Amino acid sequence: MDLNELNRRVSAAREETEARGETFYPGPSRIHLAQFPPKERWNDWVELDSKSWPERVEKRYTLVPTTCFNCESACGLLAYVDRDTLQIRKFEGNPEHPGSRGRNCAKGPATLNQITDPDRILYPLKRVGVRGEGKWERVSWDEALDDIAGRIRKAIEEERHEEVMYHVGRPGEDGYTTRMLAAWGVDGHNSHTNVCSASARVGYNFWMGMDRPSPDHANAKVILLVSSHLETGHYFNPHAQRIMEGKKNGAKLIVFDTRLSNTSTHADHWLATYPGSEPAVLLAVASWLIREGKYNREFVRRWWNWQEYMEAVHGEPEATFEDFESTLEEVYAEYTFEFAEAESGVDAATLRAVAETVATAGTRLATHNWRSAGSANLGGWQVARTLFFLNALMGAVAVEGGTYPSAWNKYVPKPPRAPGRHPRKWNEILWPQEYPLAMHELSFLMPHLMKERGGYVDTYFTRVYNPVWTNPDGFSWIEMLTDPEKIGCHVAMTPTWNETAYFADYVLPMGHGSERHDLTSYEQYDGQYIAFRQPVLRAARERMGEEISDTREVNPGEVWEENEFWIELTWRIDPDGSLGIREFFESLKRPGEKMTVDEYYGWIFENSVPGLPEAAAAEGLTALEYMRRYGAFEVAKKIGPVYEQPVPDEELEDVRVDGMGRVYTKAPAPPSPRAPGGNKFDPDPEGRRRVGVRVDGEILRGWPTPTGKLEFWSRTMAEWGWPELAVPGYVKSHVHRQNLDQDQMVLLSTFRVPVQIHTRSANAKWLDEIAHTNPLWIHPQDARALGVERTGDLVRVESEIGYFVAKAWITEGIRPGVVACSHHMGRWKLPDQLGQRMSMSTVGLKKDGEAWSMTRRKGGGAFPSEDPDTLRIWWTDLGVHQNLTHAVHPDPVSGMHCWHQAVRVRRAEPGDRYGDVWVDTDKAHAVYRKWLEMTRPASRYSPDGTRRPYWMARPVRPEREAYDLPADAEPAEV
Amino acid sequence: MPGAPPPSELLRALGVLAEAPTQRHRRLAGILGLPEPPPREDFTELFLFQVYPYASVYLGPEGMMGGEARERIAGFWRAVGRTPPPDPDHLAALLGLLADVLEEGSGEGQPTGGGLRISGSADEEEASRLLARRAAQVLLRDHLVSWVPPFLDRVAALGGGFYQQWACILRDTLAALTAASEEAREETLEGTCAEVDANPGNASGAGAGHAVNDALGDADGAPSDVRDVPGVPDPRESGGMAFLEGLFAPARSGVIVTRYDLVALGRTLELGLRVGERRFILNALLDQEPTEVLRALADWIEARREEYAAWPEPWVAERRRWRARAARTEALLTALATEGETV
C-alpha cells in the first residue's frame, strides 16, 4: 500500500471538489454518542429502569421524537415509550433537532408531568348555569362541533365574518391556522403579540422589513443583549447554549438588565440601566462609533437608505455620502456618554468601555432584544430600533457572528391547497384606526374598545391563551367575557384549566406537546430547519403495525389535537361545500372525502421541503416517515447575506430601475416551495414586480422594505404621522423619572423564572416545586426607607387603578428605586371550580360597583390523587396575581402594552392579607382613554386614505379594498 | 514516507471514516480503495457499542469517556492555540488536528482556529514551524499511538471488511509517522525552545518556547497519561466491583474487553448470558462458573498479548507497555482461578 499515493489521491479529490465550491469532508456526526441513544436503535432501545434500582430491571422502549410545546423555542424532545405498556416514561432531548441539538431546559422533560397531570381536562365540557358559575356538563365532541359549526356557518352566511375570532397565545405552529382562517374568509386572527413581543418587532421591522432578530451568538465576538430572558425565557435553550459557545470562544457579553438576572451573572459588562433608558445608552454608543469613525462606512454607504433621507428630510437630493456622514454625526451629537449616564444611572466611563468593546466586534456583533425593555416602555420599540442601529453601523447584519433577520433563518413550507383568498371585511376591534403602524392585533384592548364602541363576537375561540390572567386589567376581561351582549359563545381550547376557561361556554381538551401535530421553524442560528410535533403514542403504535386514524384513539380521555379538530369543524361549517370552504380540507387523493393529517403533512414534506424527500429516500423512507422517525430536518445552513445575492438573469426581463434604485421586472416570480406571505410591494405602473435593488451598478436582492435598503429613515413612519420618530431615537418612557411623583417607584414585571411558562406549565409538578411564588424584589436601601424590615414582610403595591399585597424579598439584585415582581405566579381558581390544585390558590371575587376585589381563601398544599406525589406537595405560597392591577398602556406607535408600572410601595395595612387584590375598572378605562389620546389615527394621518400601510405584513391579509378607510373618516392631517 | 509531504489529507480522510457513514463517506472510501462503507447500523454496533473511538476510554484509569484524560487532551488543543471541540479526544478530531499541525510544521498549511504562531518574520515563521513539528510528535505519541494500536486490533477483529481495511491503512500511516518522528529526534526539545526563545514574537516574551513546550508535554519517556495508572486491583483486597472496573479500564488491564468478547466467552463456556453493560454481563458469568470464566479470560488475554507482538516496529515502546500490563492482568486472573480450584 502506497500511503503517499493515497494521500495524493485524497488531496486531488478535495481540491477538485472545493474548486466547484462544494464541501469535501462531511461535518462531525459524533455528538450523539456521549449523551443520546443512537438513532439506529430508537425503535428498540433497552435501558435499566431507574425506579427499580438497586434491582437491574431492563426496560424496552421505542423512542419517538416530538417538539416541546411550552415556550416558543419549540425544542426537540425524544419520548421514551415503554414497549410493553405503551406509556410514555420520560422525555429527553432530540439530538436530531438543529435548533436545540438534543438539549432542553427543565420544561421539556416536565412535559411528562403535563400529560400525567391528575387535574387535566379530559373531556369536552359545556357550561350549565351562568358564565363563570363553575358548573359544567360533559358533552360529546359531536355535540360541541355541531353547535359551534352551526354558529360559524350562520355568521358566514349572514356576512358577519368579523364575528368569528380566534385568539391565540402560543401559536406553536406555522401556517395551519392562518390557512384555515383564510379558507373561512374571516379577519379573525387575534394574536397575543401586543402583550408580548410586538414592540421589538416594530423596531426591527422598520429597519429591515422583517420583524425578528436571529443573532449568531456562537460566532460572535461581542454579544449585546437587552433581554433579561435570553437565558430564562424566549428561545432560552437554543440561544443560551449558543451564547455560552460564543463565550467559550472568547466573545464578550454585554447585558442590559435592571435586575441581576441569570443572563447578567454571565456578563462581562452588566449595565443595570434605569428602566426605559436603554435607547439613550445605545444611542450614546452609536454616537461614539460615528464620532470616532469606528463604523463600517462601506456597508452604510451601500445598504442604508441615506440618499432618500437626505432628500426627504434635508432637501438635498444631490448629497454625497460624506454629506450624510456629517449630518449623521450632527443628529446624534447630543447623545453623549454623559447624557446617557444622566438617563440610565450608569457612569459614563463604563458606557465608554462598553462602546469600545462594541467597536472591537467588527461585523461579529450579535445583538438581541425581544420583550424586556422593549415591551415595557412607552416608545419601547426604539429599544430594538436603536439596538439594531449598532448592527447597521458595524455591518454586522446577516453575516457570520452578526444578527440575521428572522425570515432568512426560518423555513415555512407551502401547504397543499393554499386558499389564496383574503377576508373582505376589516376587523375594527382587532385593527382599530388609531394604530395604523401596529404590527399585530390590539388584542388586549378588546374589552375597552367593545365597551366604548360596541361590537359583538359571536364565536370566540381562545386557544392556549389566558387573557384574564395574562393580560393587564383582567377584571375588564371578566366583565367582557361574562357579558352575552359582547361574546356570543366562548370556546376555550386548552389542555389545562385556566382563569379564562372559567368564563367559557365550551372547554375543549386539546393535547400537550406529545399529543398533537404541528410544524414549526424558528430563527435560532444561521440556518433553516423544520421540526415536527407529533402525537407520540400514535407514532409508536403505528410503528408496531397498528393503524390510527384519529388522535383521540391514543390520547388520554377524549383529548384531541387541533389539526383534526379544525378539519372536522370546517367540514361541519360547510358540509356540502356550498360555502366554498370545504374544498381546502378535502382529501388530495380521494376527492369528496376529508383530508387527513397524514396527507396534509405528507404533501408538505414531499413537495415543499427541498432535500427532505432525497434524505428520506436515502434511508428507504417516505418524507413523512422520515419526519415521524427523526422529528426534524435541516433545510439549509449558512444562509449568509441574502441582500447581497445578485438577482439571476432569468428573473430580469424588461427591467426598469426607478430613481431610488429599486428594480422592477416583467419576469414572473419563480415558483417557490415556501408559504406565501410577508410584505407586499406594489408593482410599477406597467405591472412589473419588484425584484431587487441596484447597488453600485449591480442588481441585488436587497431588503423587503419600501426602498429595498435598510431603512435608517422610515418614510412610512414619517408619512403616517410620526416624522419626529422616523430615525432611531429616544422616547422618554412613561416611567421616566420626570413622569413619576416623588413617592413613586417603577414596578418591573416583564421577567420570569426559567422553569415556568405562562399558563401551561402550572400543572408540572417538578417545575412547581422549583418555582411557585413571586415575591417583590426590593433593594435594602428602599426597604429601609419604607420601613420594610425583613424578607417576607407584607407590602402593598399601589398602581394607577388598584393595589396588590405581596411579600417582600429584600435583595441587592435590583436597582434602588425599582421593584420587580415575576409575572408567572399568582394563578387562582374560584371556590368549587376545577383547577390546577398544585399551583392555583382558591380565591373569592367580589364586585362592588366598578370596584373588584380578590381575596385568597386557600393556598396550595397536598391533596390525594392518582399521582402519589400530590400528597407530597409542601408548598402553600403560590404568589400574587399582579397583572389584575395593571392598567392598559398601548404604545401609540407599536400598539404594544407598555408593561412597566409606576407604583407606590408601602408596608401592608392592618387587615391587608397576602394575595389581596383590589381594582377599579372605571379608573382602568380612564387610563385607557388617556393613552388612546396619544395616538395619531389613520383617519387623520393616513397619506393615502387607507387604514394601514399595505406593504406591512399581516397574519391573514384582507383584500386590498378592505384597507380603504370608511367614507366617514375624519379628514387627513395636512 | 521520507521526503514526502505530510499525509495530512489521508489522516483527515481516515478520521472522517471513523464517523457515522453517509453518502459522502462512500466517495471517500472509493478514493482510498476501500470497500463500500457498511450500513449505519454496523457503524453503530462497532463504534457505539463495542469499541469507542475516544482516547479517554483507553488512557484514563476509569476506562470511561471524559474525565482527566479528556481534559489533558483538551489542554493539548489549547496549547497548540486552538479551542477544543466538543469531543476533543475523538479519533477523528485527533487525526484532523494531527493533519493540521503536520501541515503547519511543514510550512504548507495556514494555522486553523489559532495555531502556533510566534510572529511574522522569516525566522519567527521557522520557529513556529519547529514548534508545530514538535507538537505533532507529542500528539502522535502521547495522544494517538498510546492507545490506537490495541483499539485497531479490536476494530479489525470485530468490524467487517471495510473497517478491517480502514484499520490497516490507519495503522500503517501512524506507524510510518512514528518512524519518521523517531528519525527526526535530533530536532531536540532544547533546539526548538532555543529557536523560539530567540524569536519571542509580539506577546509571548522570552522563554515562550519553553512555556509552550511545557504545555505540550514531555518529548521523552512514557506518555504522562499512562505512566502512573495502577493495574487491576486484586478482588481479594479491593472487592469485586473495583476488580471489574479495573478489568474494563484498558489503561489498567492492558486489554480492551468488549461486550462481544464477553458474549463469545459465555457461548464458548456454554453459560447463560445476561444482557446489560459489561460489568453486569461478566458478573453474571462469574456467578455461574467463576474458575472457568477466570481461566478463559486469562487465556483470552494471552491471545491479545500475542497480537500485540505483531505491532509494527516503530511501536516497540507501546508494545512493551501494553504487553506488560496485559501480562500482569493475566497473572492475576490465573492466580484467582488457581485459588478457586484449590478452594
mmCIF file of C-alpha atoms in Angstrom, chain A residues 65-322:
data_model
loop_
_atom_site.group_PDB
_atom_site.id
_atom_site.type_symbol
_atom_site.label_atom_id
_atom_site.label_comp_id
_atom_site.label_asym_id
_atom_site.label_seq_id
_atom_site.Cartn_x
_atom_site.Cartn_y
_atom_site.Cartn_z
ATOM 1 C CA PRO A 65 -39.379 12.403 18.559
ATOM 2 C CA THR A 66 -41.715 15.315 19.018
ATOM 3 C CA THR A 67 -41.452 19.024 19.773
ATOM 4 C CA CYS A 68 -41.835 20.714 23.118
ATOM 5 C CA PHE A 69 -44.944 22.879 23.379
ATOM 6 C CA ASN A 70 -44.025 25.018 26.317
ATOM 7 C CA CYS A 71 -42.168 28.144 25.247
ATOM 8 C CA GLU A 72 -41.756 29.308 21.660
ATOM 9 C CA SER A 73 -38.296 27.765 21.332
ATOM 10 C CA ALA A 74 -40.021 24.541 20.307
ATOM 11 C CA CYS A 75 -37.048 22.370 21.219
ATOM 12 C CA GLY A 76 -36.823 18.778 20.125
ATOM 13 C CA LEU A 77 -37.942 16.077 22.534
ATOM 14 C CA LEU A 78 -37.493 12.351 22.453
ATOM 15 C CA ALA A 79 -40.268 10.425 24.139
ATOM 16 C CA TYR A 80 -39.373 7.087 25.683
ATOM 17 C CA VAL A 81 -42.404 4.890 25.080
ATOM 18 C CA ASP A 82 -42.486 1.681 27.056
ATOM 19 C CA ARG A 83 -42.961 -1.085 24.519
ATOM 20 C CA ASP A 84 -44.864 -3.241 26.979
ATOM 21 C CA THR A 85 -47.304 -0.735 28.432
ATOM 22 C CA LEU A 86 -47.279 1.798 25.586
ATOM 23 C CA GLN A 87 -46.943 4.589 28.102
ATOM 24 C CA ILE A 88 -44.502 7.453 27.884
ATOM 25 C CA ARG A 89 -41.933 7.019 30.650
ATOM 26 C CA LYS A 90 -39.828 10.120 30.102
ATOM 27 C CA PHE A 91 -38.816 12.872 27.714
ATOM 28 C CA GLU A 92 -35.270 13.745 26.824
ATOM 29 C CA GLY A 93 -33.737 15.906 24.102
ATOM 30 C CA ASN A 94 -33.813 15.040 20.426
ATOM 31 C CA PRO A 95 -30.249 15.211 19.086
ATOM 32 C CA GLU A 96 -31.578 15.475 15.545
ATOM 33 C CA HIS A 97 -33.219 18.855 16.202
ATOM 34 C CA PRO A 98 -30.957 21.524 14.668
ATOM 35 C CA GLY A 99 -32.154 24.303 16.973
ATOM 36 C CA SER A 100 -31.931 22.646 20.368
ATOM 37 C CA ARG A 101 -29.356 19.988 19.408
ATOM 38 C CA GLY A 102 -30.532 17.491 21.972
ATOM 39 C CA ARG A 103 -30.571 19.920 24.862
ATOM 40 C CA ASN A 104 -33.583 21.002 26.870
ATOM 41 C CA CYS A 105 -34.385 23.243 29.764
ATOM 42 C CA ALA A 106 -36.395 21.922 32.703
ATOM 43 C CA LYS A 107 -39.689 22.466 30.906
ATOM 44 C CA GLY A 108 -39.039 19.876 28.205
ATOM 45 C CA PRO A 109 -38.734 16.796 30.422
ATOM 46 C CA ALA A 110 -41.600 18.176 32.542
ATOM 47 C CA THR A 111 -43.921 17.519 29.607
ATOM 48 C CA LEU A 112 -44.318 14.185 31.348
ATOM 49 C CA ASN A 113 -45.928 15.986 34.288
ATOM 50 C CA GLN A 114 -48.293 17.760 31.958
ATOM 51 C CA ILE A 115 -49.559 14.623 30.302
ATOM 52 C CA THR A 116 -49.967 12.768 33.586
ATOM 53 C CA ASP A 117 -51.401 15.725 35.485
ATOM 54 C CA PRO A 118 -54.266 14.470 37.650
ATOM 55 C CA ASP A 119 -56.144 17.745 37.161
ATOM 56 C CA ARG A 120 -56.005 17.965 33.389
ATOM 57 C CA ILE A 121 -59.138 18.307 31.302
ATOM 58 C CA LEU A 122 -60.018 15.028 29.646
ATOM 59 C CA TYR A 123 -63.459 15.538 28.097
ATOM 60 C CA PRO A 124 -65.341 18.298 26.263
ATOM 61 C CA LEU A 125 -67.343 20.341 28.729
ATOM 62 C CA LYS A 126 -70.290 22.656 28.255
ATOM 63 C CA ARG A 127 -71.349 25.365 30.625
ATOM 64 C CA VAL A 128 -74.553 24.952 32.611
ATOM 65 C CA GLY A 129 -75.739 27.907 34.651
ATOM 66 C CA VAL A 130 -74.343 31.375 34.076
ATOM 67 C CA ARG A 131 -70.861 32.082 32.784
ATOM 68 C CA GLY A 132 -68.275 31.894 35.491
ATOM 69 C CA GLU A 133 -70.510 29.981 37.855
ATOM 70 C CA GLY A 134 -68.333 26.905 37.503
ATOM 71 C CA LYS A 135 -70.992 24.416 36.532
ATOM 72 C CA TRP A 136 -70.211 22.105 33.659
ATOM 73 C CA GLU A 137 -71.599 19.063 31.945
ATOM 74 C CA ARG A 138 -69.686 16.598 29.864
ATOM 75 C CA VAL A 139 -70.748 16.628 26.228
ATOM 76 C CA SER A 140 -69.723 14.686 23.203
ATOM 77 C CA TRP A 141 -67.383 16.113 20.614
ATOM 78 C CA ASP A 142 -70.210 15.773 18.097
ATOM 79 C CA GLU A 143 -72.494 17.970 20.144
ATOM 80 C CA ALA A 144 -69.862 20.642 20.610
ATOM 81 C CA LEU A 145 -68.789 20.541 16.965
ATOM 82 C CA ASP A 146 -72.316 20.791 15.628
ATOM 83 C CA ASP A 147 -73.192 23.710 17.868
ATOM 84 C CA ILE A 148 -70.016 25.683 17.157
ATOM 85 C CA ALA A 149 -70.020 24.902 13.431
ATOM 86 C CA GLY A 150 -73.666 25.942 13.162
ATOM 87 C CA ARG A 151 -72.909 29.339 14.672
ATOM 88 C CA ILE A 152 -69.950 29.958 12.394
ATOM 89 C CA ARG A 153 -71.852 28.835 9.315
ATOM 90 C CA LYS A 154 -74.678 31.192 10.162
ATOM 91 C CA ALA A 155 -72.272 34.098 10.693
ATOM 92 C CA ILE A 156 -70.601 33.468 7.348
ATOM 93 C CA GLU A 157 -73.914 33.087 5.551
ATOM 94 C CA GLU A 158 -75.090 36.352 7.056
ATOM 95 C CA GLU A 159 -71.873 38.146 6.121
ATOM 96 C CA ARG A 160 -70.913 38.559 9.777
ATOM 97 C CA HIS A 161 -67.413 37.229 9.195
ATOM 98 C CA GLU A 162 -65.924 39.660 11.695
ATOM 99 C CA GLU A 163 -67.878 37.988 14.476
ATOM 100 C CA VAL A 164 -65.727 34.878 14.329
ATOM 101 C CA MET A 165 -62.471 35.271 16.209
ATOM 102 C CA TYR A 166 -59.555 33.014 17.017
ATOM 103 C CA HIS A 167 -57.477 34.422 19.857
ATOM 104 C CA VAL A 168 -54.166 32.642 20.152
ATOM 105 C CA GLY A 169 -51.498 32.729 22.797
ATOM 106 C CA ARG A 170 -48.572 30.483 21.989
ATOM 107 C CA PRO A 171 -49.003 29.658 18.284
ATOM 108 C CA GLY A 172 -46.522 26.793 18.344
ATOM 109 C CA GLU A 173 -47.098 26.138 14.671
ATOM 110 C CA ASP A 174 -46.542 27.712 11.291
ATOM 111 C CA GLY A 175 -49.328 28.254 8.868
ATOM 112 C CA TYR A 176 -52.007 25.707 9.686
ATOM 113 C CA THR A 177 -54.452 28.003 11.427
ATOM 114 C CA THR A 178 -53.892 31.054 9.243
ATOM 115 C CA ARG A 179 -54.580 28.835 6.222
ATOM 116 C CA MET A 180 -57.797 27.737 7.861
ATOM 117 C CA LEU A 181 -58.912 31.282 8.675
ATOM 118 C CA ALA A 182 -58.131 32.342 5.111
ATOM 119 C CA ALA A 183 -60.268 29.439 3.910
ATOM 120 C CA TRP A 184 -63.101 30.583 6.182
ATOM 121 C CA GLY A 185 -62.633 34.116 4.867
ATOM 122 C CA VAL A 186 -62.642 35.712 8.317
ATOM 123 C CA ASP A 187 -60.391 38.517 9.515
ATOM 124 C CA GLY A 188 -60.478 36.976 12.942
ATOM 125 C CA HIS A 189 -56.885 36.070 13.677
ATOM 126 C CA ASN A 190 -56.113 37.616 17.029
ATOM 127 C CA SER A 191 -52.661 37.078 18.481
ATOM 128 C CA HIS A 192 -51.402 37.884 21.947
ATOM 129 C CA THR A 193 -48.330 39.579 20.471
ATOM 130 C CA ASN A 194 -49.134 43.081 21.680
ATOM 131 C CA VAL A 195 -48.676 41.938 25.266
ATOM 132 C CA CYS A 196 -45.551 40.058 24.306
ATOM 133 C CA SER A 197 -43.022 40.954 21.624
ATOM 134 C CA ALA A 198 -44.769 43.370 19.253
ATOM 135 C CA SER A 199 -42.722 46.350 20.288
ATOM 136 C CA ALA A 200 -39.369 44.829 19.399
ATOM 137 C CA ARG A 201 -40.865 43.576 16.157
ATOM 138 C CA VAL A 202 -41.817 47.107 15.190
ATOM 139 C CA GLY A 203 -38.294 48.322 15.882
ATOM 140 C CA TYR A 204 -36.775 45.632 13.706
ATOM 141 C CA ASN A 205 -39.413 45.805 11.011
ATOM 142 C CA PHE A 206 -38.883 49.475 10.280
ATOM 143 C CA TRP A 207 -35.196 48.789 9.730
ATOM 144 C CA MET A 208 -35.255 45.659 7.627
ATOM 145 C CA GLY A 209 -38.831 44.729 6.750
ATOM 146 C CA MET A 210 -38.571 41.625 8.898
ATOM 147 C CA ASP A 211 -39.642 41.680 12.454
ATOM 148 C CA ARG A 212 -37.400 39.413 14.452
ATOM 149 C CA PRO A 213 -33.668 39.099 15.035
ATOM 150 C CA SER A 214 -31.674 35.913 14.699
ATOM 151 C CA PRO A 215 -28.329 36.572 16.331
ATOM 152 C CA ASP A 216 -25.417 34.283 15.511
ATOM 153 C CA HIS A 217 -24.199 34.151 19.101
ATOM 154 C CA ALA A 218 -21.920 31.169 18.626
ATOM 155 C CA ASN A 219 -19.694 33.003 16.146
ATOM 156 C CA ALA A 220 -19.836 36.481 17.636
ATOM 157 C CA LYS A 221 -17.003 38.478 19.107
ATOM 158 C CA VAL A 222 -19.360 40.663 21.087
ATOM 159 C CA ILE A 223 -22.853 39.690 22.239
ATOM 160 C CA LEU A 224 -25.100 42.511 23.371
ATOM 161 C CA LEU A 225 -28.397 41.580 24.986
ATOM 162 C CA VAL A 226 -31.199 43.865 26.013
ATOM 163 C CA SER A 227 -33.269 40.919 27.058
ATOM 164 C CA SER A 228 -33.149 39.593 30.544
ATOM 165 C CA HIS A 229 -34.968 36.481 29.474
ATOM 166 C CA LEU A 230 -32.479 35.261 26.907
ATOM 167 C CA GLU A 231 -31.234 32.761 29.370
ATOM 168 C CA THR A 232 -34.541 32.446 31.139
ATOM 169 C CA GLY A 233 -37.219 32.751 28.518
ATOM 170 C CA HIS A 234 -37.797 33.228 24.848
ATOM 171 C CA TYR A 235 -35.589 30.984 22.698
ATOM 172 C CA PHE A 236 -33.969 30.301 26.024
ATOM 173 C CA ASN A 237 -32.341 26.988 25.325
ATOM 174 C CA PRO A 238 -31.290 27.351 21.672
ATOM 175 C CA HIS A 239 -29.890 30.819 22.292
ATOM 176 C CA ALA A 240 -28.403 30.206 25.715
ATOM 177 C CA GLN A 241 -26.363 27.245 24.510
ATOM 178 C CA ARG A 242 -25.015 29.325 21.632
ATOM 179 C CA ILE A 243 -24.256 32.303 23.878
ATOM 180 C CA MET A 244 -22.174 30.009 26.032
ATOM 181 C CA GLU A 245 -20.499 28.632 22.925
ATOM 182 C CA GLY A 246 -19.662 32.171 21.861
ATOM 183 C CA LYS A 247 -18.299 32.963 25.301
ATOM 184 C CA LYS A 248 -16.188 29.834 25.237
ATOM 185 C CA ASN A 249 -14.693 31.079 22.004
ATOM 186 C CA GLY A 250 -13.813 34.342 23.668
ATOM 187 C CA ALA A 251 -16.837 36.523 22.917
ATOM 188 C CA LYS A 252 -17.543 39.393 25.293
ATOM 189 C CA LEU A 253 -21.058 39.523 26.726
ATOM 190 C CA ILE A 254 -22.800 42.824 27.451
ATOM 191 C CA VAL A 255 -26.142 42.661 29.236
ATOM 192 C CA PHE A 256 -28.594 45.465 29.943
ATOM 193 C CA ASP A 257 -30.788 44.460 32.841
ATOM 194 C CA THR A 258 -32.141 46.328 35.832
ATOM 195 C CA ARG A 259 -32.109 43.077 37.768
ATOM 196 C CA LEU A 260 -29.276 40.710 38.460
ATOM 197 C CA SER A 261 -30.763 38.086 36.162
ATOM 198 C CA ASN A 262 -29.300 34.749 35.143
ATOM 199 C CA THR A 263 -28.081 36.435 31.998
ATOM 200 C CA SER A 264 -26.453 39.288 33.903
ATOM 201 C CA THR A 265 -24.466 36.868 36.009
ATOM 202 C CA HIS A 266 -22.644 35.699 32.880
ATOM 203 C CA ALA A 267 -21.885 39.183 31.585
ATOM 204 C CA ASP A 268 -18.549 40.895 31.088
ATOM 205 C CA HIS A 269 -20.440 44.191 31.283
ATOM 206 C CA TRP A 270 -23.682 44.216 33.247
ATOM 207 C CA LEU A 271 -25.485 47.528 32.906
ATOM 208 C CA ALA A 272 -28.264 47.915 35.461
ATOM 209 C CA THR A 273 -29.915 50.680 33.496
ATOM 210 C CA TYR A 274 -32.803 52.719 34.836
ATOM 211 C CA PRO A 275 -35.938 51.225 33.212
ATOM 212 C CA GLY A 276 -36.664 52.795 29.851
ATOM 213 C CA SER A 277 -33.284 54.450 29.411
ATOM 214 C CA GLU A 278 -31.846 51.664 27.254
ATOM 215 C CA PRO A 279 -32.196 53.538 23.940
ATOM 216 C CA ALA A 280 -30.335 56.505 25.439
ATOM 217 C CA VAL A 281 -27.376 54.241 26.198
ATOM 218 C CA LEU A 282 -27.493 52.553 22.799
ATOM 219 C CA LEU A 283 -27.607 55.914 21.068
ATOM 220 C CA ALA A 284 -24.609 57.089 23.085
ATOM 221 C CA VAL A 285 -22.699 54.033 21.871
ATOM 222 C CA ALA A 286 -23.831 54.721 18.295
ATOM 223 C CA SER A 287 -22.900 58.366 18.572
ATOM 224 C CA TRP A 288 -19.405 57.478 19.774
ATOM 225 C CA LEU A 289 -18.929 54.956 16.945
ATOM 226 C CA ILE A 290 -19.956 57.657 14.483
ATOM 227 C CA ARG A 291 -17.795 60.382 16.024
ATOM 228 C CA GLU A 292 -14.778 58.142 16.197
ATOM 229 C CA GLY A 293 -15.305 56.819 12.694
ATOM 230 C CA LYS A 294 -15.405 53.265 14.038
ATOM 231 C CA TYR A 295 -18.253 52.094 11.880
ATOM 232 C CA ASN A 296 -18.397 50.198 8.627
ATOM 233 C CA ARG A 297 -18.585 53.057 6.110
ATOM 234 C CA GLU A 298 -18.814 50.844 3.078
ATOM 235 C CA PHE A 299 -21.741 48.901 4.466
ATOM 236 C CA VAL A 300 -23.581 52.071 5.448
ATOM 237 C CA ARG A 301 -22.947 53.616 2.049
ATOM 238 C CA ARG A 302 -24.192 50.568 0.170
ATOM 239 C CA TRP A 303 -27.086 49.481 2.297
ATOM 240 C CA TRP A 304 -28.692 52.369 4.169
ATOM 241 C CA ASN A 305 -31.366 54.493 2.521
ATOM 242 C CA TRP A 306 -29.303 57.604 3.238
ATOM 243 C CA GLN A 307 -29.999 59.207 -0.141
ATOM 244 C CA GLU A 308 -33.746 59.071 0.499
ATOM 245 C CA TYR A 309 -33.240 60.553 3.944
ATOM 246 C CA MET A 310 -31.046 63.394 2.727
ATOM 247 C CA GLU A 311 -33.536 64.266 0.048
ATOM 248 C CA ALA A 312 -36.716 63.949 2.101
ATOM 249 C CA VAL A 313 -35.543 65.416 5.394
ATOM 250 C CA HIS A 314 -32.752 67.765 4.435
ATOM 251 C CA GLY A 315 -33.838 68.654 0.897
ATOM 252 C CA GLU A 316 -30.512 67.556 -0.535
ATOM 253 C CA PRO A 317 -31.127 65.079 -3.359
ATOM 254 C CA GLU A 318 -27.565 65.502 -4.571
ATOM 255 C CA ALA A 319 -25.979 64.946 -1.173
ATOM 256 C CA THR A 320 -22.832 62.838 -1.127
ATOM 257 C CA PHE A 321 -22.216 60.076 1.344
ATOM 258 C CA GLU A 322 -19.748 62.333 3.122
#
